[in-house]
Structures are given as C-alpha cells and as structure tokens.
XYZ file of C-alpha atoms in Angstrom:
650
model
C 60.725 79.746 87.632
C 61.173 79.371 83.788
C 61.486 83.294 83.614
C 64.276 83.392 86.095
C 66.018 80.487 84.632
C 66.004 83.121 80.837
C 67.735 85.336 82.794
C 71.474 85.948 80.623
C 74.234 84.341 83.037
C 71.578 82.051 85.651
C 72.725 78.744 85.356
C 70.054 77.136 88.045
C 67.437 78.618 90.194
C 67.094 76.318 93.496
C 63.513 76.519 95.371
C 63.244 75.839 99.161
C 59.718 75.112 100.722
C 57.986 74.143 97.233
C 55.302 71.715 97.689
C 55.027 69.899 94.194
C 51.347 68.536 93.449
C 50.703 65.008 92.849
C 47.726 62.777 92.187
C 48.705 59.759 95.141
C 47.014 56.795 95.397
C 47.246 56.143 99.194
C 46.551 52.633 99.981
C 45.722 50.652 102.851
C 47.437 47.554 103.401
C 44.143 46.393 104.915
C 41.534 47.412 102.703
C 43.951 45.708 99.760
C 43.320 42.440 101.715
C 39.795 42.647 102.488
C 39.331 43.556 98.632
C 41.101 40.474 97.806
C 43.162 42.493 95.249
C 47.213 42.236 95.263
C 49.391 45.662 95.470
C 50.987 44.800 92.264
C 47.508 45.004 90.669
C 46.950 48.491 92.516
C 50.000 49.678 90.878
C 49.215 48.075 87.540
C 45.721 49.906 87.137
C 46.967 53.320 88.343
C 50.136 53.264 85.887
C 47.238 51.616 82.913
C 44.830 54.350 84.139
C 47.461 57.258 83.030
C 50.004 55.640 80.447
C 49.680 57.674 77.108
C 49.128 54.717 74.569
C 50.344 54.957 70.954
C 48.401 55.500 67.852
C 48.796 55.539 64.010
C 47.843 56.954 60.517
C 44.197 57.861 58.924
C 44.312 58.037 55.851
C 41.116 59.756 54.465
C 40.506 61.251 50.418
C 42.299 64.563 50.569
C 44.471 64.441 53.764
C 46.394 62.233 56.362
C 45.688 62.491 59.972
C 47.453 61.202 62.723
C 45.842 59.219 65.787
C 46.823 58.472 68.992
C 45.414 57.281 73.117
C 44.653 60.458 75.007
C 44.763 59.200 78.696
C 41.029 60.360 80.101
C 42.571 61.245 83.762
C 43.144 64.775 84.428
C 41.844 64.635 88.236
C 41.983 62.699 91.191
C 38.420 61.546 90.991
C 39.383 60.405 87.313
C 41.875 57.971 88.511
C 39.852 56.817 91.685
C 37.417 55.589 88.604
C 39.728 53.593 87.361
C 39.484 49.739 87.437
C 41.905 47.188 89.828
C 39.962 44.007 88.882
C 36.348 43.090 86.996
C 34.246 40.879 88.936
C 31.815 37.836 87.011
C 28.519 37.564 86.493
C 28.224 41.865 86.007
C 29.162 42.843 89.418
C 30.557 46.167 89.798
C 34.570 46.249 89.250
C 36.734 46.588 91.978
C 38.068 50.486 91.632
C 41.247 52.517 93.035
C 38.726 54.397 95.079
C 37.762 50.903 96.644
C 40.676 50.211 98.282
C 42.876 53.470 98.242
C 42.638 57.105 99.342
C 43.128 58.798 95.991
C 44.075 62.567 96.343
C 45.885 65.635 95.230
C 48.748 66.321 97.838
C 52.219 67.424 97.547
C 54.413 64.908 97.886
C 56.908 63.807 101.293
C 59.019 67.098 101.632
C 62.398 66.769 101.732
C 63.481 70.227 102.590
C 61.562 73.410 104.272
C 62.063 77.172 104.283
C 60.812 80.201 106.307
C 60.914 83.986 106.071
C 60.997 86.125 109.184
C 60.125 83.107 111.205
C 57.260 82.398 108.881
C 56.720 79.697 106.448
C 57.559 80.405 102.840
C 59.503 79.992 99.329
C 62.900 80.612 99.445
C 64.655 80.946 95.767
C 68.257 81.296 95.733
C 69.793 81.578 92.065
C 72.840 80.528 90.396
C 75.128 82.553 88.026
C 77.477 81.153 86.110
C 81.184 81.757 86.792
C 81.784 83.969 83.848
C 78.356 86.167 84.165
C 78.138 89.727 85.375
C 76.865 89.788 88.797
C 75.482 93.142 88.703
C 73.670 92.053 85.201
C 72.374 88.959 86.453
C 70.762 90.534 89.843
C 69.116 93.876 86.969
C 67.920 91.149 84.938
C 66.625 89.118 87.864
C 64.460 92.049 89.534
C 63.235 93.209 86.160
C 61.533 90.048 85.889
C 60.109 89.734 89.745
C 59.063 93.361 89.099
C 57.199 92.052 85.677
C 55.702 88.663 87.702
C 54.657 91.032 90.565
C 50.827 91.824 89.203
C 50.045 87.931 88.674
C 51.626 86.963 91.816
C 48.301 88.276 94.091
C 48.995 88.596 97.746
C 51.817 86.739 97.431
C 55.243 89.515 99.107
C 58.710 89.176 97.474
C 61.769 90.381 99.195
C 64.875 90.057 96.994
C 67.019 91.932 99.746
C 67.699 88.287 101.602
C 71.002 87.894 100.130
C 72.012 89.940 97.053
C 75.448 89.911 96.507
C 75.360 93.337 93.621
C 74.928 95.385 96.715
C 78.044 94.355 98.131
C 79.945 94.405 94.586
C 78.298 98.006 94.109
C 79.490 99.396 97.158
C 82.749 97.947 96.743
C 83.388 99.583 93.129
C 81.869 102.906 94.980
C 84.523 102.762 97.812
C 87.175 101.597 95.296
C 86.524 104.295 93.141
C 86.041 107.163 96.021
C 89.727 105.544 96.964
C 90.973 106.168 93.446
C 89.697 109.555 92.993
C 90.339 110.981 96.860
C 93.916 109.200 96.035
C 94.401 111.023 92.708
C 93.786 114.273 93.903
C 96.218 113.666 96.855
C 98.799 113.044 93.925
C 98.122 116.397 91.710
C 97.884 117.843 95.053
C 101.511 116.835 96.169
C 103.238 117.481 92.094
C 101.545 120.617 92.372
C 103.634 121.316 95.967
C 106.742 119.627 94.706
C 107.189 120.748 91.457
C 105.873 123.949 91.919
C 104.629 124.134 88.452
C 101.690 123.755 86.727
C 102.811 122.841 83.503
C 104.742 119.980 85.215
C 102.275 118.852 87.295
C 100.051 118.495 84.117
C 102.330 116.507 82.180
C 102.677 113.984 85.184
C 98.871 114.055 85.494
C 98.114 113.206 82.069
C 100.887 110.316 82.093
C 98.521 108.534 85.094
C 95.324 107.830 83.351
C 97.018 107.194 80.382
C 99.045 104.527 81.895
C 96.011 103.304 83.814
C 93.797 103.201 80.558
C 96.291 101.519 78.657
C 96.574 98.760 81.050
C 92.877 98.971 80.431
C 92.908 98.707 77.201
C 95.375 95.760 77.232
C 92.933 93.449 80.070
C 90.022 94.370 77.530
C 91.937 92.672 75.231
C 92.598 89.482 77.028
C 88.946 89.672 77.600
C 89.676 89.625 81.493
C 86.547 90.606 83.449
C 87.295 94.307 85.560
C 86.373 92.804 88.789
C 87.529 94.416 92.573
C 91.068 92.560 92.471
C 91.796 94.403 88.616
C 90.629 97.525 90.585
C 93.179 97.393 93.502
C 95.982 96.242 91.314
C 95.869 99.462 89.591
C 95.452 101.659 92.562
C 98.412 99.816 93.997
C 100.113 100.943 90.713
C 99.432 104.643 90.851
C 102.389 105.524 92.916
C 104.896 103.716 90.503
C 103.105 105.008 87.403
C 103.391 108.641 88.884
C 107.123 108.180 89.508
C 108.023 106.961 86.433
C 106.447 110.336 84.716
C 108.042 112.616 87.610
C 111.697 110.928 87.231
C 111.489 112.225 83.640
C 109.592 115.447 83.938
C 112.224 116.606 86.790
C 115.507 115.936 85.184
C 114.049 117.266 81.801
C 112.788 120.248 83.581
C 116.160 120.695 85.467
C 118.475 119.900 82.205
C 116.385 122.616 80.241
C 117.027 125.252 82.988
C 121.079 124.341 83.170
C 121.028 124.866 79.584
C 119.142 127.814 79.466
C 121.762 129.403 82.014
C 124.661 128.512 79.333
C 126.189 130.507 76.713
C 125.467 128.852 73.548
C 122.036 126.684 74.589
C 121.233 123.859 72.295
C 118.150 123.134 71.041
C 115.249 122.548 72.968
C 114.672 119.091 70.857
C 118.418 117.911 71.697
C 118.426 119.209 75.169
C 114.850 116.863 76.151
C 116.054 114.184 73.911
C 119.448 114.321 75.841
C 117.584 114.181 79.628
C 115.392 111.639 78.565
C 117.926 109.168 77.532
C 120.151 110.096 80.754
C 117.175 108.482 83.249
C 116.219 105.708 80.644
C 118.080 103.129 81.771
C 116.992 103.744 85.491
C 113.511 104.024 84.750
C 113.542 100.858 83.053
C 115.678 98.836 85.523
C 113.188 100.454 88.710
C 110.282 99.328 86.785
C 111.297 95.711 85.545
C 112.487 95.125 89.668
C 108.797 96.063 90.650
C 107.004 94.397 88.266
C 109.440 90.911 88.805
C 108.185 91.444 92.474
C 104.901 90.822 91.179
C 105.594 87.422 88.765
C 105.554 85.160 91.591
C 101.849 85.720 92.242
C 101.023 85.371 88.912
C 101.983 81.521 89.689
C 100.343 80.843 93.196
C 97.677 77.780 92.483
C 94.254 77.291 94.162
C 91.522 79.576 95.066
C 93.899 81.740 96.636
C 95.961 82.029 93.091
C 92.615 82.390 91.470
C 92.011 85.801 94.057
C 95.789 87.292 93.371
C 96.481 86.188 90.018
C 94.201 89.189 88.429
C 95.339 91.759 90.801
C 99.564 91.144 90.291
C 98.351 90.921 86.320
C 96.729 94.473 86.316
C 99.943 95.576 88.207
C 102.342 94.906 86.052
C 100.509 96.104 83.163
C 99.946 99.360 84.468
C 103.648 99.504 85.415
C 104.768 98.282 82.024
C 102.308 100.797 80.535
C 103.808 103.569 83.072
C 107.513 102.772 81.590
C 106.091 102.661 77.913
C 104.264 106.156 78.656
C 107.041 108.239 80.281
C 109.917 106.895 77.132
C 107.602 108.049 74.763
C 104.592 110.274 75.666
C 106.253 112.191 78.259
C 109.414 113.395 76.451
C 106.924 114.722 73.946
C 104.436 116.694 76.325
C 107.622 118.196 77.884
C 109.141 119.248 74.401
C 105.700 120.600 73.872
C 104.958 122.587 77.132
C 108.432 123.084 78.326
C 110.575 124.249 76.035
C 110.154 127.929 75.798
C 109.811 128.288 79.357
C 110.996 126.403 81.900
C 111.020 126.866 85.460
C 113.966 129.167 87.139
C 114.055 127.811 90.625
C 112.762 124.631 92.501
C 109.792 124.168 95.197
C 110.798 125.653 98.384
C 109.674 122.430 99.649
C 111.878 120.468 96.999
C 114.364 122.522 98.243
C 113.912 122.472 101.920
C 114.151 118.324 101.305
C 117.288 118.155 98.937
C 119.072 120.610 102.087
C 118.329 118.372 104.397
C 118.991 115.257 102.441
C 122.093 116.781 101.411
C 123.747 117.855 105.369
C 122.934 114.066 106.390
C 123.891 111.624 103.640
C 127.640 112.490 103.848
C 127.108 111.898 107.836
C 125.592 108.657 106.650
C 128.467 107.765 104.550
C 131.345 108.618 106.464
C 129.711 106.532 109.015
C 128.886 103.298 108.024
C 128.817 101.865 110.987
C 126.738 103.909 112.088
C 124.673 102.906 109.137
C 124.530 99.085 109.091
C 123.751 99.558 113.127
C 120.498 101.616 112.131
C 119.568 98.870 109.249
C 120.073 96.259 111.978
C 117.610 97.793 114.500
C 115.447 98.841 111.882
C 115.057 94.656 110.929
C 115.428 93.418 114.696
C 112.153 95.670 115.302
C 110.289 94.396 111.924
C 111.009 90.794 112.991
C 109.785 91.352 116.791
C 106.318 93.219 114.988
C 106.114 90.351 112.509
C 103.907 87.683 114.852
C 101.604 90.343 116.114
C 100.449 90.627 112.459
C 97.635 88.638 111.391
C 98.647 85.698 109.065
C 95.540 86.029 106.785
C 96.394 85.323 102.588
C 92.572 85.978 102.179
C 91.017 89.911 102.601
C 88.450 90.227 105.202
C 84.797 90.974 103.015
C 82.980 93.468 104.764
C 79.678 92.151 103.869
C 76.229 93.085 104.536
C 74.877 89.562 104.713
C 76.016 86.918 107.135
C 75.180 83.208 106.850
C 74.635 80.969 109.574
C 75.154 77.004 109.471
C 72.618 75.367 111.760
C 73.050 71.712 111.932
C 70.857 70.149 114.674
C 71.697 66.221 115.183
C 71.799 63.285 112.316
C 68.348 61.911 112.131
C 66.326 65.395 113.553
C 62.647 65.202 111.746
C 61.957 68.183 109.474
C 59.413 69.252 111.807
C 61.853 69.885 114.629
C 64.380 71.698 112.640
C 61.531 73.560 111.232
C 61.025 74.839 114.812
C 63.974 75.537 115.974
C 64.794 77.515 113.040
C 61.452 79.809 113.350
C 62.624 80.562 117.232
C 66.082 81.399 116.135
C 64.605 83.965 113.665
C 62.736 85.314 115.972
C 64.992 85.801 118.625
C 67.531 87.069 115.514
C 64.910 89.677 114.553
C 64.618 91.032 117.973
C 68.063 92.577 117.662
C 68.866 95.963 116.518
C 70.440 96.306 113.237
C 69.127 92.993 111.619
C 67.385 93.960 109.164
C 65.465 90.280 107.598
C 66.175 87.183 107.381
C 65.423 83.742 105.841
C 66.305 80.157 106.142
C 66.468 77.090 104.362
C 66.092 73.501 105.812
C 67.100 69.897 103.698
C 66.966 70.254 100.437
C 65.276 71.428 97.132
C 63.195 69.460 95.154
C 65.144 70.210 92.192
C 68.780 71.964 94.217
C 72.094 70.183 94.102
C 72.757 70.210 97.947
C 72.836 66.487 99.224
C 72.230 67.662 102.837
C 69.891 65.790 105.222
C 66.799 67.404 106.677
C 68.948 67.838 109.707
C 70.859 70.603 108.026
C 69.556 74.593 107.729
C 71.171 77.672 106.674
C 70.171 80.929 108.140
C 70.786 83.865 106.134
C 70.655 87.737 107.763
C 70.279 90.840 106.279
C 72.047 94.022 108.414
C 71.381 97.382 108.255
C 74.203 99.414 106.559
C 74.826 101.727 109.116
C 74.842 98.821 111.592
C 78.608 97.629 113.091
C 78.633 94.335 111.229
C 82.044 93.246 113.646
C 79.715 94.035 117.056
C 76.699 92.715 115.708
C 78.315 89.401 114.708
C 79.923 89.248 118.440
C 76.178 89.821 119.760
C 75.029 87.095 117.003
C 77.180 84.712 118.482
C 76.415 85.737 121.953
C 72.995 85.264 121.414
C 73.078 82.035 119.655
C 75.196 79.642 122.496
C 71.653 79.509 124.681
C 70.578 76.455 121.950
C 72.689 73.616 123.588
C 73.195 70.243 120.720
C 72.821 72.522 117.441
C 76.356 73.042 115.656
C 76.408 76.608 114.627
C 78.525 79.571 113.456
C 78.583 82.421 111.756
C 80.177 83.845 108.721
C 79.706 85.497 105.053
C 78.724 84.640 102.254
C 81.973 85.034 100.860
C 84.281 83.724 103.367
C 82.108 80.366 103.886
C 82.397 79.506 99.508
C 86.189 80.255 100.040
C 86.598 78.157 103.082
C 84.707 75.196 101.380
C 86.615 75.599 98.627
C 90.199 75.524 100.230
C 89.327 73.233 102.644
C 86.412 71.157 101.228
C 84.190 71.899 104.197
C 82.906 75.023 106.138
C 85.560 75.399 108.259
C 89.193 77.563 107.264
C 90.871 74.306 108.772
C 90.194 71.114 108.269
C 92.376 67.558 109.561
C 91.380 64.625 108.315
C 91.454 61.935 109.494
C 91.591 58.408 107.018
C 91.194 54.558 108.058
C 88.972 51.177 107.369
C 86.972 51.184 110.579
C 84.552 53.863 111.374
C 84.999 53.408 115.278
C 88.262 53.667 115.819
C 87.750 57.080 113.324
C 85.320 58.707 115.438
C 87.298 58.096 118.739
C 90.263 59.514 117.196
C 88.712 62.247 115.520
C 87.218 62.964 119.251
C 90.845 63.118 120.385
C 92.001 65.253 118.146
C 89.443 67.703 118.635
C 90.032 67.575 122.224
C 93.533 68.481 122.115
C 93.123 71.127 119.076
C 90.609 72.933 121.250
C 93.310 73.596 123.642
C 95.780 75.486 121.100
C 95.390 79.129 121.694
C 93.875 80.648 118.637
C 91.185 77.457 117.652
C 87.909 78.740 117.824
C 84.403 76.294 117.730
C 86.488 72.849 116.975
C 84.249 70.117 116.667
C 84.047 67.046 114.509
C 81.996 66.718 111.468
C 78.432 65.148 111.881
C 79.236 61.080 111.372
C 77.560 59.201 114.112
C 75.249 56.222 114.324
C 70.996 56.868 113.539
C 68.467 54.929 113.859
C 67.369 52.811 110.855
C 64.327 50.386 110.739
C 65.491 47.585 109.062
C 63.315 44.973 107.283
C 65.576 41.146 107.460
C 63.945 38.678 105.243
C 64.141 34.882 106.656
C 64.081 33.180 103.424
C 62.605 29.716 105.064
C 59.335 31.199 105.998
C 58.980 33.626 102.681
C 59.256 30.107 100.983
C 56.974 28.498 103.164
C 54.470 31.150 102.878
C 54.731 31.813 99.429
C 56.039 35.195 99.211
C 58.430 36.487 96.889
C 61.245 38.382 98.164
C 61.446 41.260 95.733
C 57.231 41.734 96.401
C 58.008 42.029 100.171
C 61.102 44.681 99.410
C 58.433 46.693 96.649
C 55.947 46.252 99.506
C 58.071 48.260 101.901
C 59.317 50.415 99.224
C 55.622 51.292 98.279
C 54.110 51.710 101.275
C 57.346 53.835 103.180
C 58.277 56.076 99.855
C 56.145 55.826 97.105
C 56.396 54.818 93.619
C 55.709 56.937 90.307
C 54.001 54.715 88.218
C 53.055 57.859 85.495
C 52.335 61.510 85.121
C 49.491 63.375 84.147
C 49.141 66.852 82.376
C 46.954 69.224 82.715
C 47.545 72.633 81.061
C 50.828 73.675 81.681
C 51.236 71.266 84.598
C 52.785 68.108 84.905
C 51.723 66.272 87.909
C 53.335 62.621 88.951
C 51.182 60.133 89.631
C 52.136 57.905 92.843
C 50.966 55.206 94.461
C 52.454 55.268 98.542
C 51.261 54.488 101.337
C 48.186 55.914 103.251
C 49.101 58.814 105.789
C 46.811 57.069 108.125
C 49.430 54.178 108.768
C 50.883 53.816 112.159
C 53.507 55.857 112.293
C 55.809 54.329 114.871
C 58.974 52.704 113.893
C 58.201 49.080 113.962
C 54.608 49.239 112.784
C 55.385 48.286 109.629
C 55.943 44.640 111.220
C 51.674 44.377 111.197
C 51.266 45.111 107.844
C 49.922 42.725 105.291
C 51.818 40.988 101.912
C 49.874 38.970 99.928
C 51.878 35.531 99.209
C 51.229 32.402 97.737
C 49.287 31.589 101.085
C 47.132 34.692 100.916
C 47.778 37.949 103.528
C 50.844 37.418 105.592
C 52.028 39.776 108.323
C 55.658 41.163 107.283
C 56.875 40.007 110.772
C 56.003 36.537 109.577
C 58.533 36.776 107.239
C 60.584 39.351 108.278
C 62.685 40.273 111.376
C 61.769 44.284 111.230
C 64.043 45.861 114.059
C 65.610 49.491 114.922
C 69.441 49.156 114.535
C 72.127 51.581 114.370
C 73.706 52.544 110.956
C 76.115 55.810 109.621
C 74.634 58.436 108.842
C 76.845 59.314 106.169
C 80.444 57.313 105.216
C 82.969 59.986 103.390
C 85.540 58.230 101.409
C 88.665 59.109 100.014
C 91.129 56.938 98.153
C 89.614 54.046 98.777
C 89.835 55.035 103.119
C 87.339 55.871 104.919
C 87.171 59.831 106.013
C 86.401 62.091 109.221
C 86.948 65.499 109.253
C 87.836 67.816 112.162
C 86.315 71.200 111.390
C 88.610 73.956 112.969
C-alpha cells in the first residue's frame, strides 16, 4: 500500500476485504464475575499492559543518553500475562488470561470483497483531478510488476477496471478520425483545385492552424484531454476554408492578370486578392467562433465537459483566420507567382455551371424560395423529437459497474453470498471477461455505505457488443427478486452522481419534517413516474425502518442497585464493539490493542439482557436495570436545509 500511495498523481488507495490484525482481549461477562474483578479494571490492565511510559536524561562522564519505558508486549501471550488485580498473602495475581480470551484476530469487518466469485482484496485507487491518467495507471503497474516476486502465490489482476484502456483507445480512434479525415481533405483540394501547388499551400495552413491552437492551450497549461481533441477536429473544416477562400481568389486574380496587357506585379497582384476576401474571412470566422462563446459559459459538470472543447474551437478558428492573413498570402507569393494555373477543375467547373443555371431561377423566384426554406424547417421541426435529448456523449466503455443494494439491515454474510452467485452466473456469459466486487466499506475508504451496499464491476471482451451484452446483463439479473440493481459505466454513474447527487440521471426530491408522511409520498410519486413513457427502473432511495436493539436505562433501579449509568452504556459499548485501549508495534506493524467482547456470546438480539454489570450491589443482570428491546429506527435520515430528504431515483 505505501508504494502505491508514491505513485505521482494517487491521492488515496482504498482496500476492500482487508482483515487488519489486532491483539483482542475477548472477555466473558461471566468469568469477569466469577473472578470478582470489574470490566473497568480489565480495561485498565490491558491499556497499563501496552501504554509506552515516558523516560528522561542519563547523564554519564563523556556522553548523555536518553531513557525511556519500552512496553514488554509484542504478542498475545505477552498481554494475557499481564496483571488485572494482586491477591494477599502471595497468591497468584489475577491475569487477562484469567478471565478473557486473549488473541490475534482481525477485527469486526465492516466491508467484504470477492474476485471471480472468490474471496479476495480488492484495491481501487484514486488520482487526483489534475494527474495524468495514463501516467498514474504506468506508474501503478510498474510498481505491482516490482511487488510481484515478494507477493508468493498471491495473483494480481489490474484489468478489473482500468480506465487508461478506455482513454488509450479513445486518443487511437480520435486520432485514426483525424488522420482518415485529413486525407479526405487533401484528397478533395487535390480534386477541386486541381493543383498541387494549391492543394499544398491549403495543407500546410491546417496543421499550422491546429498546432498553433496547440501551442496557445500549452500555454494556458490546459491538459489535451478527448474534449481538446474533438474541438479541433470539429475545426478542421473551417480552418481548411479559411486557407481555400484565399488560395482560390489569389489563384484566380493571378490568372486574370496574367491574361492582361500590362500585368502588375506578382507582389501587388496577391497583396491586392488578399485584401479583397479579408474582410469576409474575418466576418465568417468571428460568426463561427461567437457560435461557440455561449458554451464557454454553461456551469456544472456539463460546462466542465464543453467548456474545453468550444475553447480549442475557437482557437483553432482564430488561429485559422491569423494563418490564412498572413502565412497564406506568403506561400502563394512564393509558389504561385510564376505559374499559376490556366483553367479550373472540371469538377469546379461542372459545380459553378450548375450553380450558375439555378441561382437566377432561385432569384427571380422568391417565392418559390421562401416556400422551399419553409418546408425545409417544417420537416427539421417534425424530426426534432425523434432525436435523443442527451447534453452528455454516450462512453463506449469496456467496463460496466453494477449497483447491488440488497435491503437496509442485510448481514455482511448474506450480501457476501449473493454477490459470489451473481458473479458466477455473470461469468457464465460470453464476452465477460472478469469481474470483482466490493461489499460495505474500507477500513480506511471514504464511502459511508452500509454493509448492505455492493458494487459489481465487469470486465468485457473488446470484440464483445457492449449494447447486447448489457441488454443480456440486465436480462439476466431481474431473476434476484428484493436486490435494487442496474447497470451502467464507470463514467456515466460519476456524472450522474455528480449532476444529480445520486446514481440515478434523475432525481425528485422530496423535503418535509416527518419521515412517514415522506416515504408515503415518495411511494406515490414513484408510482405515478413509473407510468411516464420513457422512465426506466424508478424506485425510491433505500430509507426505511431496521431493526435496532435498544438498551433503556430505568434510572430507579440503576440507583437502587448501585450501578452507574455511563458503566452500563461502556458495558454495552465494550462488549457489542470494542474499545482500543492502545497499540502495539512490532516491526513495521502497528497492531491495536482491543478489549470487546468474547465471540462466544449469545448472539441473538436480546441476549445481551443476561449479561452481567458489576454495581454497587455486586453482578446485576442488564435487564435489571435496563429495558433491552428490538424497535424500529431509520436507517439513514438525509437532510437538507434544515428538512428532512427522500429521493426518487429515476
């Protein structure tokens, strides 16, 4: 773990299914009484047995040493040694061991994780927002490939989920795009023009354009990510144009004045054309990049996905319009002037023929005209709603991830299970390739989540149809009745949460003071969403009533008895959770000592109502103090401006 976390750019490195080592002092509620010892003196030995004391100065003839308490427990035998009470007259002390199970054990999981339906670690880590990804995943596998001799037996699979793979193949389809899209373009000046020399000139003004805009986003230090990418492809047709609008009419001026009597200077003559187009150059290419500015100003994730790809568009333009006023008047003085073309393309020509027989039909008709622009819109608007209404692309990943939320108050062990058949039943299907889950949460992850919740991630083939596989995923999936499910990417699922502040791309929320009347109105809202054509999987976010054992104090009889309340609520705190009372090291290890219960406690709910508390009066039974019942509480209570909340996921 500490190599990952050197990694340049990872910010965190979360661990699923780690099983920390502790030295627990397990005791027995009825052992503690039989000893005649108190639980606060249990505690007080094992925190005494391990607390690193201070120390001082020795001061000897030549040199000055320092001293301090080196704690003498490194094992669990160690601290089973160690002393709860002495007895009189030399009888052998009372020790941890006496009246507590004292072990090495990993501590009460709160989250699991499997791998191909098989226990195991699952590490997932974070970049930061500003690292490379493709840097972070090289320097990632360098080190698993460096860790791989000392981890033994032990098989790592960084294919789960590795987002480079999408972002290379991405770039690699981007840039087959741009080069497939640039040789369409010579391709087409080379039929059009019908000269080399032109062609060239137009050529050369599209990199430079493109580099220059480049050049300019290097500057700003802005990171040359897929959006920057597409921006400049969109560009390529207006940065072309810009160059051809000048090459043609230079081309065309120096042939007119070649066919004169008294022909001016080449210099005057491309000078001359390249001023007559200026001012519609300019005006074309300030209108197309002013249809870009409002983007630049859209807010949100959705501004944060656009912004970068309108920027690199009207650079390139502006570039474009800087290239063909200066560059391109040059290149033509230098490859044109002593020898223009004579005649057009045939296809050029073919074109301005026909253009030329129908626009004076079009303008001695305008009628005729306006009726054609009329149809033309009528048909647009009737094609409009049959578009899709998407502002975010559609990410053709190779990973999907797969919420599977079973009900509030599910024990580890049963999601545990039903995760491991879903992965099996998931790995039966052609064209899934791995996969791996993770239940709860990590020891050390920032996911509040209860053990309820898992995340499924898949791995597909790349030659596999990710849009029929997903539609057999889902298929597959609706024969586990009471699980919440669904199925997205990686991708889509961080925007949604982020637009929407849940996993969902629609979200109503619902506000109020009383959580009953929320839930029943949250129910009917989902009930008469579902029924709008277009809602898919509408259901209302996970807030219901659990099960909670709850421990009521009756303060007569704790006074009566003679126990304190807080020792009762430290009792139950002890003896259900645990307490760290110190840590040892050993080596490189840090291990937490605890003091908890004893796994051999009854484990039904309302067992706890038999235990012992020692009180003023001796060993009590908590139900002679207490009123320990099973009542129903939230699971969770969202809040939001001082309301209470309830989402409808849609």
């Amino acid at each position: 773990l500490p190599r990952l976390l050197a990694v340049t750019g990872v910010s965190n490195v979360a661990v699923w299914g780690e099983r920390l080592p502790q030295l627990q002092v397990q005791v027995d509620p009825e052992r503690i009484a039989v000893a005649g010892v108190t639980l606060q003196e249990v505690v007080a030995a094992a925190r005494g047995a391990v607390a690193s004391g201070g120390g001082g100065i020795v001061d000897t003839s030549s040199q000055r040493l320092a001293a301090r308490v080196v704690p003498g427990v490194t094992t669990a035998g160690d601290l089973g040694a160690a002393a709860v009470r002495y007895t009189p007259m030399g009888a052998a002390p009372v020790r941890l061991r006496d009246v507590a199970e004292v072990i090495e054990a990993p501590g009460i999981p709160i989250g699991d994780a499997s791998f191909d339906a098989s226990p195991g670690l699952l590490l997932i880590a974070e970049k930061h927002p500003w690292a490379n990804t493709l840097d972070v995943t090289e320097g990632i596998e360098a080190e698993l490939a460096a860790l791989a001799p000392t981890l033994g037996d032990a098989v790592v699979d960084s294919t789960i989920f590795r987002p480079a793979s999408f972002v290379e193949r991405a770039v690699s389809n981007l840039t087959h795009a741009i080069v497939v899209g640039c040789g369409l373009v010579a391709g087409l000046l080379v039929v059009l023009l019908f000269d080399v020399r032109r062609a060239v000139i137009s050529l050369i003004a599209l990199p430079l354009s493109v580099i220059a805009a480049l050049v300019v986003l290097a500057l700003r230090e802005q990171v040359l990510d897929t959006m920057v990418l597409t921006g400049l492809v969109l560009a390529l047709g207006e940065v072309v144009d810009d160059a051809i609008i000048d090459v043609e009419n230079i081309g065309r001026r120096l042939r007119e004045e070649r066919a004169t009597e008294r022909p001016r200077s080449a210099f005057r003559v491309v000078l001359a054309a390249s001023l007559e187009v200026r001012s519609a150059v300019v005006v074309a290419s300030v209108i197309v990049a002013l249809a870009f500015v409002p983007v630049l100003f859209i807010g949100g994730t959705a501004g944060s996905f656009f912004r970068p790809l309108a920027l690199s568009y009207i650079l390139a333009v502006g570039c474009s319009l800087a290239v063909a006023l200066t560059v391109t008047p040059a290149l033509c003085l230098a490859l044109l002037a002593r020898g223009a073309p004579r005649r057009e393309s045939p296809v050029a020509g073919w074109l301005r023929s026909r253009y030329e027989r129908l626009l004076p039909r079009l303008v001695g008709r305008p009628a005729v005209a306006c009726a054609t622009l009329v149809v033309l819109a009528g048909c647009a608007g009737l094609a409009f709603p049959r578009f899709g209404e998407d502002l975010m692309p559609k990410f053709r990943e190779s990973d999907f991830l797969m919420h599977w939320i079973l009900e509030p108050g599910a024990s580890l062990d049963d999601v545990r299970s039903s995760v491991e058949r879903l992965e099996r039943d998931l790995l039966g299907m052609p064209g899934i390739r791995n996969c791996a889950s993770h239940i709860g949460r990590a020891e050390l992850g920032d996911e509040t989540v209860g053990a309820n919740f898992a995340e499924v991630w898949l791995s597909i083939d790349r030659t596999a149809d990710s849009s029929a596989l997903l539609h057999r995923i889902e298929e597959r999936i609706r024969n586990y009745p009471g699980v919440q499910r669904d199925v997205l990417t990686y991708l889509t699922e961080r925007i949604e949460e982020i637009l929407s502040g849940a996993s969902a791309p629609t979200v109503l929320r619902i506000f109020g003071p009383d959580l009953h009347r929320l839930r029943a109105a949250a129910s009917s809202a989902r009930d008469f969403v579902a029924r709008i054509p277009g809602v898919k999987d509408a259901r209302v976010e996970s807030q219901v009533d659990v099960p909670q054992v709850e421990v009521r104090p009756r303060p007569e009889d704790l006074a009566r008895l003679g126990v304190d309340a807080t020792a009762l609520s430290e009792f139950v705190e002890l003896v259900l959770r645990g307490v760290v009372v110190g840590e040892v090291i050993r080596g490189q290890q840090v291990l937490p000592v605890v003091v908890r219960g004893s796994d051999e406690l009854p484990s039904h709910p309302l067992a706890i109502a038999d235990m012992k508390v020692v009180g003023g009066c001796g060993a009590v039974r908590v139900a002679d103090v207490a009123d320990v019942v099973v009542a129903p509480a939230p699971n969770v209570i969202q809040r939001e401006r001082a309301s209470r909340r309830i989402d409808v996921l849609l």
